[in-house]
Amino acid sequence: MNSSDLLFRNPPLESLETAHAHFAMRNGLAVKFPRQVTPFAAVLENSAMAMADLRSLLEPGELVFVVSFERLTQVDGLKIGGPFGVRQMEWPAEAALPEPATDAELKRLSGADAEEMVELTSIAFPGFFRIRTCEMGTYYGVRDGVVNAAGERPRLMAMCGERMAIRDFKEISGLCTLPDYRGRGYAAALITRLLHDHRAEGARSYLHVSSDNATAIALYRRMGFRSCGEFPTYRVTRLEE
């Protein structure tokens, strides 16, 4: 697995040690995000002690994803699956920013939209977006219509936002569009908005995508993202007691 050009070899760990340190739940050689924020954790070394520390941070039945270039050490009480390849991509610092791909109105989302955001993302990547994931950064969405006379908001059709921030880099994540609304340029428009935000803030944009998601990788490449390499991640679950 090519890792020589990676910006970050262990994004969850580096995020929890820098921009998202306020989320960090720690015990010894392990650290994780709160369960309701995002299902990522890290160990400081690949050892039985570190994995036991990780187990102590997990609730029974809780699942997290851990980056490791070696197969994780097995300990009692944990189930380990994988590895699964993840592609890391960045927006080149010198690249010109794209123009908006559509005139769709992009709305800023907040905690008030969290349940809808979880419902939407469950279509593409169930379990990854949680009720508090929106606290990790800025999220934008596209809705089908306007608020009606009864004050009801129209359906959330598409969204995208920020997840793991590391120093001056911000991860673009949570990109999802309802199947019936694909092909209208919403994905490109949402990414473009975030790219412009990041450039204005003096931040760099990067993202992660499953190594076998050829459709998404092709979209990001067409837009101008550059591949930085791949890393393996493992699914770790604390067994029910």
PDB file of C-alpha atoms in Angstrom:
ATOM      1  CA  MET A   1       0.000   0.000   0.000  1.00  0.00           C
ATOM      2  CA  ASN A   2       1.571   3.289  -1.135  1.00  0.00           C
ATOM      3  CA  SER A   3       2.031   5.589   1.842  1.00  0.00           C
ATOM      4  CA  SER A   4       5.173   7.558   0.999  1.00  0.00           C
ATOM      5  CA  ASP A   5       3.329  10.755   0.028  1.00  0.00           C
ATOM      6  CA  LEU A   6       0.651  10.775   2.725  1.00  0.00           C
ATOM      7  CA  LEU A   7       0.002  14.112   4.381  1.00  0.00           C
ATOM      8  CA  PHE A   8      -0.994  12.287   7.560  1.00  0.00           C
ATOM      9  CA  ARG A   9      -0.274   8.641   8.325  1.00  0.00           C
ATOM     10  CA  ASN A  10      -2.813   8.480  11.153  1.00  0.00           C
ATOM     11  CA  PRO A  11      -5.460  11.212  10.693  1.00  0.00           C
ATOM     12  CA  PRO A  12      -7.618  10.352  13.765  1.00  0.00           C
ATOM     13  CA  LEU A  13      -4.601  10.493  16.079  1.00  0.00           C
ATOM     14  CA  GLU A  14      -3.213  13.693  14.549  1.00  0.00           C
ATOM     15  CA  SER A  15      -6.622  15.352  14.658  1.00  0.00           C
ATOM     16  CA  LEU A  16      -7.123  14.423  18.319  1.00  0.00           C
ATOM     17  CA  GLU A  17      -3.654  15.760  19.125  1.00  0.00           C
ATOM     18  CA  THR A  18      -4.168  19.096  17.354  1.00  0.00           C
ATOM     19  CA  ALA A  19      -7.344  20.861  16.188  1.00  0.00           C
ATOM     20  CA  HIS A  20      -9.771  18.413  17.790  1.00  0.00           C
ATOM     21  CA  ALA A  21      -7.955  17.827  21.071  1.00  0.00           C
ATOM     22  CA  HIS A  22     -11.069  19.016  22.927  1.00  0.00           C
ATOM     23  CA  PHE A  23     -12.875  15.854  21.791  1.00  0.00           C
ATOM     24  CA  ALA A  24     -10.160  13.453  22.976  1.00  0.00           C
ATOM     25  CA  MET A  25     -11.101  10.628  25.334  1.00  0.00           C
ATOM     26  CA  ARG A  26      -7.860   9.084  26.588  1.00  0.00           C
ATOM     27  CA  ASN A  27      -6.625   6.129  28.563  1.00  0.00           C
ATOM     28  CA  GLY A  28      -2.952   5.216  28.578  1.00  0.00           C
ATOM     29  CA  LEU A  29      -1.892   4.334  25.038  1.00  0.00           C
ATOM     30  CA  ALA A  30      -5.314   4.849  23.423  1.00  0.00           C
ATOM     31  CA  VAL A  31      -7.440   7.820  22.434  1.00  0.00           C
ATOM     32  CA  LYS A  32     -10.798   8.177  20.705  1.00  0.00           C
ATOM     33  CA  PHE A  33     -13.542  10.556  19.691  1.00  0.00           C
ATOM     34  CA  PRO A  34     -16.795  10.410  21.669  1.00  0.00           C
ATOM     35  CA  ARG A  35     -19.152   7.769  20.296  1.00  0.00           C
ATOM     36  CA  GLN A  36     -21.747  10.319  19.194  1.00  0.00           C
ATOM     37  CA  VAL A  37     -19.171  12.446  17.351  1.00  0.00           C
ATOM     38  CA  THR A  38     -17.423  10.004  15.009  1.00  0.00           C
ATOM     39  CA  PRO A  39     -16.334   6.327  15.149  1.00  0.00           C
ATOM     40  CA  PHE A  40     -12.552   6.831  15.051  1.00  0.00           C
ATOM     41  CA  ALA A  41      -9.876   5.958  17.562  1.00  0.00           C
ATOM     42  CA  ALA A  42      -6.107   5.503  17.699  1.00  0.00           C
ATOM     43  CA  VAL A  43      -3.479   3.596  19.603  1.00  0.00           C
ATOM     44  CA  LEU A  44      -0.009   5.029  20.232  1.00  0.00           C
ATOM     45  CA  GLU A  45       1.615   1.676  19.563  1.00  0.00           C
ATOM     46  CA  ASN A  46       0.560  -1.712  18.260  1.00  0.00           C
ATOM     47  CA  SER A  47       0.694  -3.682  21.506  1.00  0.00           C
ATOM     48  CA  ALA A  48      -1.548  -5.715  23.770  1.00  0.00           C
ATOM     49  CA  MET A  49      -1.362  -2.957  26.383  1.00  0.00           C
ATOM     50  CA  ALA A  50      -2.502  -0.295  23.906  1.00  0.00           C
ATOM     51  CA  MET A  51      -5.371  -2.464  22.682  1.00  0.00           C
ATOM     52  CA  ALA A  52      -6.450  -3.161  26.260  1.00  0.00           C
ATOM     53  CA  ASP A  53      -6.439   0.596  26.873  1.00  0.00           C
ATOM     54  CA  LEU A  54      -8.600   1.048  23.779  1.00  0.00           C
ATOM     55  CA  ARG A  55     -11.021  -1.620  24.992  1.00  0.00           C
ATOM     56  CA  SER A  56     -11.466   0.264  28.259  1.00  0.00           C
ATOM     57  CA  LEU A  57     -12.567   3.364  26.315  1.00  0.00           C
ATOM     58  CA  LEU A  58     -15.259   1.515  24.365  1.00  0.00           C
ATOM     59  CA  GLU A  59     -18.759   0.715  25.480  1.00  0.00           C
ATOM     60  CA  PRO A  60     -19.977  -2.880  24.958  1.00  0.00           C
ATOM     61  CA  GLY A  61     -20.952  -3.221  21.289  1.00  0.00           C
ATOM     62  CA  GLU A  62     -19.188  -0.007  20.272  1.00  0.00           C
ATOM     63  CA  LEU A  63     -17.311  -0.028  16.960  1.00  0.00           C
ATOM     64  CA  VAL A  64     -14.383   2.210  16.012  1.00  0.00           C
ATOM     65  CA  PHE A  65     -11.961   2.441  13.103  1.00  0.00           C
ATOM     66  CA  VAL A  66      -8.231   2.441  13.818  1.00  0.00           C
ATOM     67  CA  VAL A  67      -5.410   3.201  11.375  1.00  0.00           C
ATOM     68  CA  SER A  68      -2.448   0.814  11.534  1.00  0.00           C
ATOM     69  CA  PHE A  69       0.194  -0.266   9.038  1.00  0.00           C
ATOM     70  CA  GLU A  70       0.564  -3.534  10.964  1.00  0.00           C
ATOM     71  CA  ARG A  71      -2.221  -5.942  11.821  1.00  0.00           C
ATOM     72  CA  LEU A  72      -3.565  -4.866  15.193  1.00  0.00           C
ATOM     73  CA  THR A  73      -2.734  -7.025  18.191  1.00  0.00           C
ATOM     74  CA  GLN A  74      -5.641  -9.189  19.261  1.00  0.00           C
ATOM     75  CA  VAL A  75      -6.743  -9.023  22.906  1.00  0.00           C
ATOM     76  CA  ASP A  76      -9.660 -10.575  24.753  1.00  0.00           C
ATOM     77  CA  GLY A  77     -12.921  -8.700  24.427  1.00  0.00           C
ATOM     78  CA  LEU A  78     -12.237  -7.136  21.039  1.00  0.00           C
ATOM     79  CA  LYS A  79     -13.182  -8.232  17.524  1.00  0.00           C
ATOM     80  CA  ILE A  80     -10.895  -6.931  14.770  1.00  0.00           C
ATOM     81  CA  GLY A  81     -11.807  -6.802  11.084  1.00  0.00           C
ATOM     82  CA  GLY A  82      -9.888  -5.603   8.058  1.00  0.00           C
ATOM     83  CA  PRO A  83      -7.704  -4.095   6.841  1.00  0.00           C
ATOM     84  CA  PHE A  84      -9.687  -1.774   4.590  1.00  0.00           C
ATOM     85  CA  GLY A  85      -7.858   0.564   2.225  1.00  0.00           C
ATOM     86  CA  VAL A  86      -8.435   4.320   2.440  1.00  0.00           C
ATOM     87  CA  ARG A  87      -7.261   6.796  -0.205  1.00  0.00           C
ATOM     88  CA  GLN A  88      -6.069  10.219   0.978  1.00  0.00           C
ATOM     89  CA  MET A  89      -6.355  13.150  -1.439  1.00  0.00           C
ATOM     90  CA  GLU A  90      -5.500  16.851  -1.198  1.00  0.00           C
ATOM     91  CA  TRP A  91      -6.334  20.052  -3.014  1.00  0.00           C
ATOM     92  CA  PRO A  92      -2.969  21.379  -4.278  1.00  0.00           C
ATOM     93  CA  ALA A  93      -1.990  24.632  -2.593  1.00  0.00           C
ATOM     94  CA  GLU A  94      -1.151  26.247  -5.928  1.00  0.00           C
ATOM     95  CA  ALA A  95      -4.296  25.127  -7.774  1.00  0.00           C
ATOM     96  CA  ALA A  96      -6.850  27.674  -8.953  1.00  0.00           C
ATOM     97  CA  LEU A  97     -10.219  27.270  -7.269  1.00  0.00           C
ATOM     98  CA  PRO A  98     -13.122  25.989  -9.401  1.00  0.00           C
ATOM     99  CA  GLU A  99     -16.135  28.141 -10.151  1.00  0.00           C
ATOM    100  CA  PRO A 100     -19.503  27.164  -8.609  1.00  0.00           C
ATOM    101  CA  ALA A 101     -20.979  24.241 -10.559  1.00  0.00           C
ATOM    102  CA  THR A 102     -24.627  25.210 -10.037  1.00  0.00           C
ATOM    103  CA  ASP A 103     -26.731  28.118  -8.837  1.00  0.00           C
ATOM    104  CA  ALA A 104     -28.338  25.940  -6.153  1.00  0.00           C
ATOM    105  CA  GLU A 105     -28.661  27.717  -2.799  1.00  0.00           C
ATOM    106  CA  LEU A 106     -26.314  26.199  -0.244  1.00  0.00           C
ATOM    107  CA  LYS A 107     -27.575  26.526   3.320  1.00  0.00           C
ATOM    108  CA  ARG A 108     -25.402  26.390   6.442  1.00  0.00           C
ATOM    109  CA  LEU A 109     -26.422  23.389   8.576  1.00  0.00           C
ATOM    110  CA  SER A 110     -26.304  23.127  12.360  1.00  0.00           C
ATOM    111  CA  GLY A 111     -27.142  20.846  15.256  1.00  0.00           C
ATOM    112  CA  ALA A 112     -30.817  21.515  14.544  1.00  0.00           C
ATOM    113  CA  ASP A 113     -30.357  19.604  11.280  1.00  0.00           C
ATOM    114  CA  ALA A 114     -28.370  16.729  12.811  1.00  0.00           C
ATOM    115  CA  GLU A 115     -31.081  14.055  12.626  1.00  0.00           C
ATOM    116  CA  GLU A 116     -31.707  14.812   8.944  1.00  0.00           C
ATOM    117  CA  MET A 117     -27.982  14.736   8.259  1.00  0.00           C
ATOM    118  CA  VAL A 118     -27.627  11.320   9.866  1.00  0.00           C
ATOM    119  CA  GLU A 119     -30.622  10.045   7.878  1.00  0.00           C
ATOM    120  CA  LEU A 120     -29.193  11.346   4.591  1.00  0.00           C
ATOM    121  CA  THR A 121     -25.679   9.991   5.090  1.00  0.00           C
ATOM    122  CA  SER A 122     -27.005   6.580   6.131  1.00  0.00           C
ATOM    123  CA  ILE A 123     -27.762   6.053   2.428  1.00  0.00           C
ATOM    124  CA  ALA A 124     -24.109   6.149   1.395  1.00  0.00           C
ATOM    125  CA  PHE A 125     -22.071   5.298   4.499  1.00  0.00           C
ATOM    126  CA  PRO A 126     -24.271   4.119   7.373  1.00  0.00           C
ATOM    127  CA  GLY A 127     -22.787   4.512  10.829  1.00  0.00           C
ATOM    128  CA  PHE A 128     -20.029   6.975   9.985  1.00  0.00           C
ATOM    129  CA  PHE A 129     -22.001  10.200  10.440  1.00  0.00           C
ATOM    130  CA  ARG A 130     -23.292  10.564  13.992  1.00  0.00           C
ATOM    131  CA  ILE A 131     -25.657  12.953  15.776  1.00  0.00           C
ATOM    132  CA  ARG A 132     -22.721  15.165  16.907  1.00  0.00           C
ATOM    133  CA  THR A 133     -20.495  14.878  13.819  1.00  0.00           C
ATOM    134  CA  CYS A 134     -21.683  18.319  12.745  1.00  0.00           C
ATOM    135  CA  GLU A 135     -19.776  19.750  15.743  1.00  0.00           C
ATOM    136  CA  MET A 136     -16.490  18.922  14.000  1.00  0.00           C
ATOM    137  CA  GLY A 137     -16.775  21.751  11.469  1.00  0.00           C
ATOM    138  CA  THR A 138     -18.924  23.648   9.000  1.00  0.00           C
ATOM    139  CA  TYR A 139     -21.593  21.806   6.986  1.00  0.00           C
ATOM    140  CA  TYR A 140     -23.650  22.956   4.025  1.00  0.00           C
ATOM    141  CA  GLY A 141     -26.778  21.442   2.522  1.00  0.00           C
ATOM    142  CA  VAL A 142     -29.180  21.779  -0.390  1.00  0.00           C
ATOM    143  CA  ARG A 143     -32.906  21.547   0.305  1.00  0.00           C
ATOM    144  CA  ASP A 144     -35.775  20.754  -2.062  1.00  0.00           C
ATOM    145  CA  GLY A 145     -37.789  23.962  -2.004  1.00  0.00           C
ATOM    146  CA  VAL A 146     -38.444  26.494   0.728  1.00  0.00           C
ATOM    147  CA  VAL A 147     -40.104  26.547   4.136  1.00  0.00           C
ATOM    148  CA  ASN A 148     -43.855  26.093   3.674  1.00  0.00           C
ATOM    149  CA  ALA A 149     -46.713  27.976   5.312  1.00  0.00           C
ATOM    150  CA  ALA A 150     -46.703  25.564   8.245  1.00  0.00           C
ATOM    151  CA  GLY A 151     -43.035  26.333   8.909  1.00  0.00           C
ATOM    152  CA  GLU A 152     -41.874  22.887   7.749  1.00  0.00           C
ATOM    153  CA  ARG A 153     -38.466  22.724   6.133  1.00  0.00           C
ATOM    154  CA  PRO A 154     -38.123  20.993   2.753  1.00  0.00           C
ATOM    155  CA  ARG A 155     -36.212  17.749   2.504  1.00  0.00           C
ATOM    156  CA  LEU A 156     -32.422  17.786   2.736  1.00  0.00           C
ATOM    157  CA  MET A 157     -31.228  16.578  -0.694  1.00  0.00           C
ATOM    158  CA  ALA A 158     -27.458  16.892  -0.457  1.00  0.00           C
ATOM    159  CA  MET A 159     -24.791  17.868   2.055  1.00  0.00           C
ATOM    160  CA  CYS A 160     -21.074  18.095   2.698  1.00  0.00           C
ATOM    161  CA  GLY A 161     -18.855  19.532   5.393  1.00  0.00           C
ATOM    162  CA  GLU A 162     -15.719  19.264   7.509  1.00  0.00           C
ATOM    163  CA  ARG A 163     -14.569  16.414   9.710  1.00  0.00           C
ATOM    164  CA  MET A 164     -10.991  15.806  10.955  1.00  0.00           C
ATOM    165  CA  ALA A 165      -9.041  19.061  11.157  1.00  0.00           C
ATOM    166  CA  ILE A 166      -5.272  18.729  11.576  1.00  0.00           C
ATOM    167  CA  ARG A 167      -3.265  21.884  12.158  1.00  0.00           C
ATOM    168  CA  ASP A 168      -4.005  24.054   9.084  1.00  0.00           C
ATOM    169  CA  PHE A 169      -5.681  21.255   7.083  1.00  0.00           C
ATOM    170  CA  LYS A 170      -9.437  20.650   7.061  1.00  0.00           C
ATOM    171  CA  GLU A 171     -10.996  17.402   5.860  1.00  0.00           C
ATOM    172  CA  ILE A 172     -13.900  17.573   3.419  1.00  0.00           C
ATOM    173  CA  SER A 173     -16.327  14.829   4.405  1.00  0.00           C
ATOM    174  CA  GLY A 174     -19.945  13.725   4.625  1.00  0.00           C
ATOM    175  CA  LEU A 175     -20.589  14.263   0.917  1.00  0.00           C
ATOM    176  CA  CYS A 176     -23.936  12.685   0.084  1.00  0.00           C
ATOM    177  CA  THR A 177     -26.843  13.265  -2.328  1.00  0.00           C
ATOM    178  CA  LEU A 178     -30.222  11.532  -2.398  1.00  0.00           C
ATOM    179  CA  PRO A 179     -30.356   9.124  -5.373  1.00  0.00           C
ATOM    180  CA  ASP A 180     -33.202  10.987  -7.110  1.00  0.00           C
ATOM    181  CA  TYR A 181     -31.225  14.247  -7.029  1.00  0.00           C
ATOM    182  CA  ARG A 182     -27.875  13.060  -8.338  1.00  0.00           C
ATOM    183  CA  GLY A 183     -26.459  14.433 -11.558  1.00  0.00           C
ATOM    184  CA  ARG A 184     -27.459  18.039 -10.797  1.00  0.00           C
ATOM    185  CA  GLY A 185     -24.021  19.247  -9.755  1.00  0.00           C
ATOM    186  CA  TYR A 186     -24.766  19.460  -6.034  1.00  0.00           C
ATOM    187  CA  ALA A 187     -21.709  17.448  -4.969  1.00  0.00           C
ATOM    188  CA  ALA A 188     -19.320  19.633  -6.953  1.00  0.00           C
ATOM    189  CA  ALA A 189     -21.054  22.799  -5.725  1.00  0.00           C
ATOM    190  CA  LEU A 190     -20.756  21.769  -2.076  1.00  0.00           C
ATOM    191  CA  ILE A 191     -17.091  20.813  -2.413  1.00  0.00           C
ATOM    192  CA  THR A 192     -16.381  24.053  -4.267  1.00  0.00           C
ATOM    193  CA  ARG A 193     -17.927  26.079  -1.456  1.00  0.00           C
ATOM    194  CA  LEU A 194     -15.713  24.362   1.111  1.00  0.00           C
ATOM    195  CA  LEU A 195     -12.609  24.833  -1.052  1.00  0.00           C
ATOM    196  CA  HIS A 196     -13.332  28.558  -1.235  1.00  0.00           C
ATOM    197  CA  ASP A 197     -13.962  28.718   2.526  1.00  0.00           C
ATOM    198  CA  HIS A 198     -10.684  26.981   3.271  1.00  0.00           C
ATOM    199  CA  ARG A 199      -8.668  29.170   0.919  1.00  0.00           C
ATOM    200  CA  ALA A 200     -10.193  32.300   2.484  1.00  0.00           C
ATOM    201  CA  GLU A 201      -9.291  31.022   5.977  1.00  0.00           C
ATOM    202  CA  GLY A 202      -5.740  30.168   4.974  1.00  0.00           C
ATOM    203  CA  ALA A 203      -6.471  26.459   5.434  1.00  0.00           C
ATOM    204  CA  ARG A 204      -5.658  23.527   3.140  1.00  0.00           C
ATOM    205  CA  SER A 205      -8.308  21.052   1.940  1.00  0.00           C
ATOM    206  CA  TYR A 206      -7.973  17.274   1.993  1.00  0.00           C
ATOM    207  CA  LEU A 207     -10.285  14.263   2.050  1.00  0.00           C
ATOM    208  CA  HIS A 208     -10.511  10.509   2.448  1.00  0.00           C
ATOM    209  CA  VAL A 209     -12.340   7.969   0.332  1.00  0.00           C
ATOM    210  CA  SER A 210     -12.556   4.188   0.319  1.00  0.00           C
ATOM    211  CA  SER A 211      -9.888   2.799  -2.002  1.00  0.00           C
ATOM    212  CA  ASP A 212     -12.502   0.777  -3.892  1.00  0.00           C
ATOM    213  CA  ASN A 213     -14.888   3.718  -4.482  1.00  0.00           C
ATOM    214  CA  ALA A 214     -13.880   4.354  -8.075  1.00  0.00           C
ATOM    215  CA  THR A 215     -16.807   6.702  -8.761  1.00  0.00           C
ATOM    216  CA  ALA A 216     -15.940   9.090  -5.941  1.00  0.00           C
ATOM    217  CA  ILE A 217     -12.205   8.972  -6.699  1.00  0.00           C
ATOM    218  CA  ALA A 218     -12.917   9.841 -10.343  1.00  0.00           C
ATOM    219  CA  LEU A 219     -15.058  12.830  -9.277  1.00  0.00           C
ATOM    220  CA  TYR A 220     -12.362  14.175  -6.991  1.00  0.00           C
ATOM    221  CA  ARG A 221      -9.699  13.768  -9.660  1.00  0.00           C
ATOM    222  CA  ARG A 222     -11.830  15.573 -12.251  1.00  0.00           C
ATOM    223  CA  MET A 223     -12.221  18.448  -9.841  1.00  0.00           C
ATOM    224  CA  GLY A 224      -8.457  18.674  -9.331  1.00  0.00           C
ATOM    225  CA  PHE A 225      -7.671  16.721  -6.149  1.00  0.00           C
ATOM    226  CA  ARG A 226      -4.314  14.944  -6.027  1.00  0.00           C
ATOM    227  CA  SER A 227      -3.832  11.475  -4.572  1.00  0.00           C
ATOM    228  CA  CYS A 228      -1.456  11.340  -1.591  1.00  0.00           C
ATOM    229  CA  GLY A 229      -1.425   7.565  -1.151  1.00  0.00           C
ATOM    230  CA  GLU A 230      -3.337   5.035   0.904  1.00  0.00           C
ATOM    231  CA  PHE A 231      -3.406   3.686   4.432  1.00  0.00           C
ATOM    232  CA  PRO A 232      -5.052   0.640   6.057  1.00  0.00           C
ATOM    233  CA  THR A 233      -7.752   0.927   8.674  1.00  0.00           C
ATOM    234  CA  TYR A 234      -9.201  -1.746  10.941  1.00  0.00           C
ATOM    235  CA  ARG A 235     -12.700  -2.123  12.351  1.00  0.00           C
ATOM    236  CA  VAL A 236     -12.488  -2.760  16.110  1.00  0.00           C
ATOM    237  CA  THR A 237     -15.554  -3.745  18.113  1.00  0.00           C
ATOM    238  CA  ARG A 238     -15.822  -4.290  21.847  1.00  0.00           C
ATOM    239  CA  LEU A 239     -17.742  -7.489  22.374  1.00  0.00           C
ATOM    240  CA  GLU A 240     -20.960  -7.486  24.362  1.00  0.00           C
ATOM    241  CA  GLU A 241     -20.533  -8.655  27.944  1.00  0.00           C
TER     242      GLU A 241
END
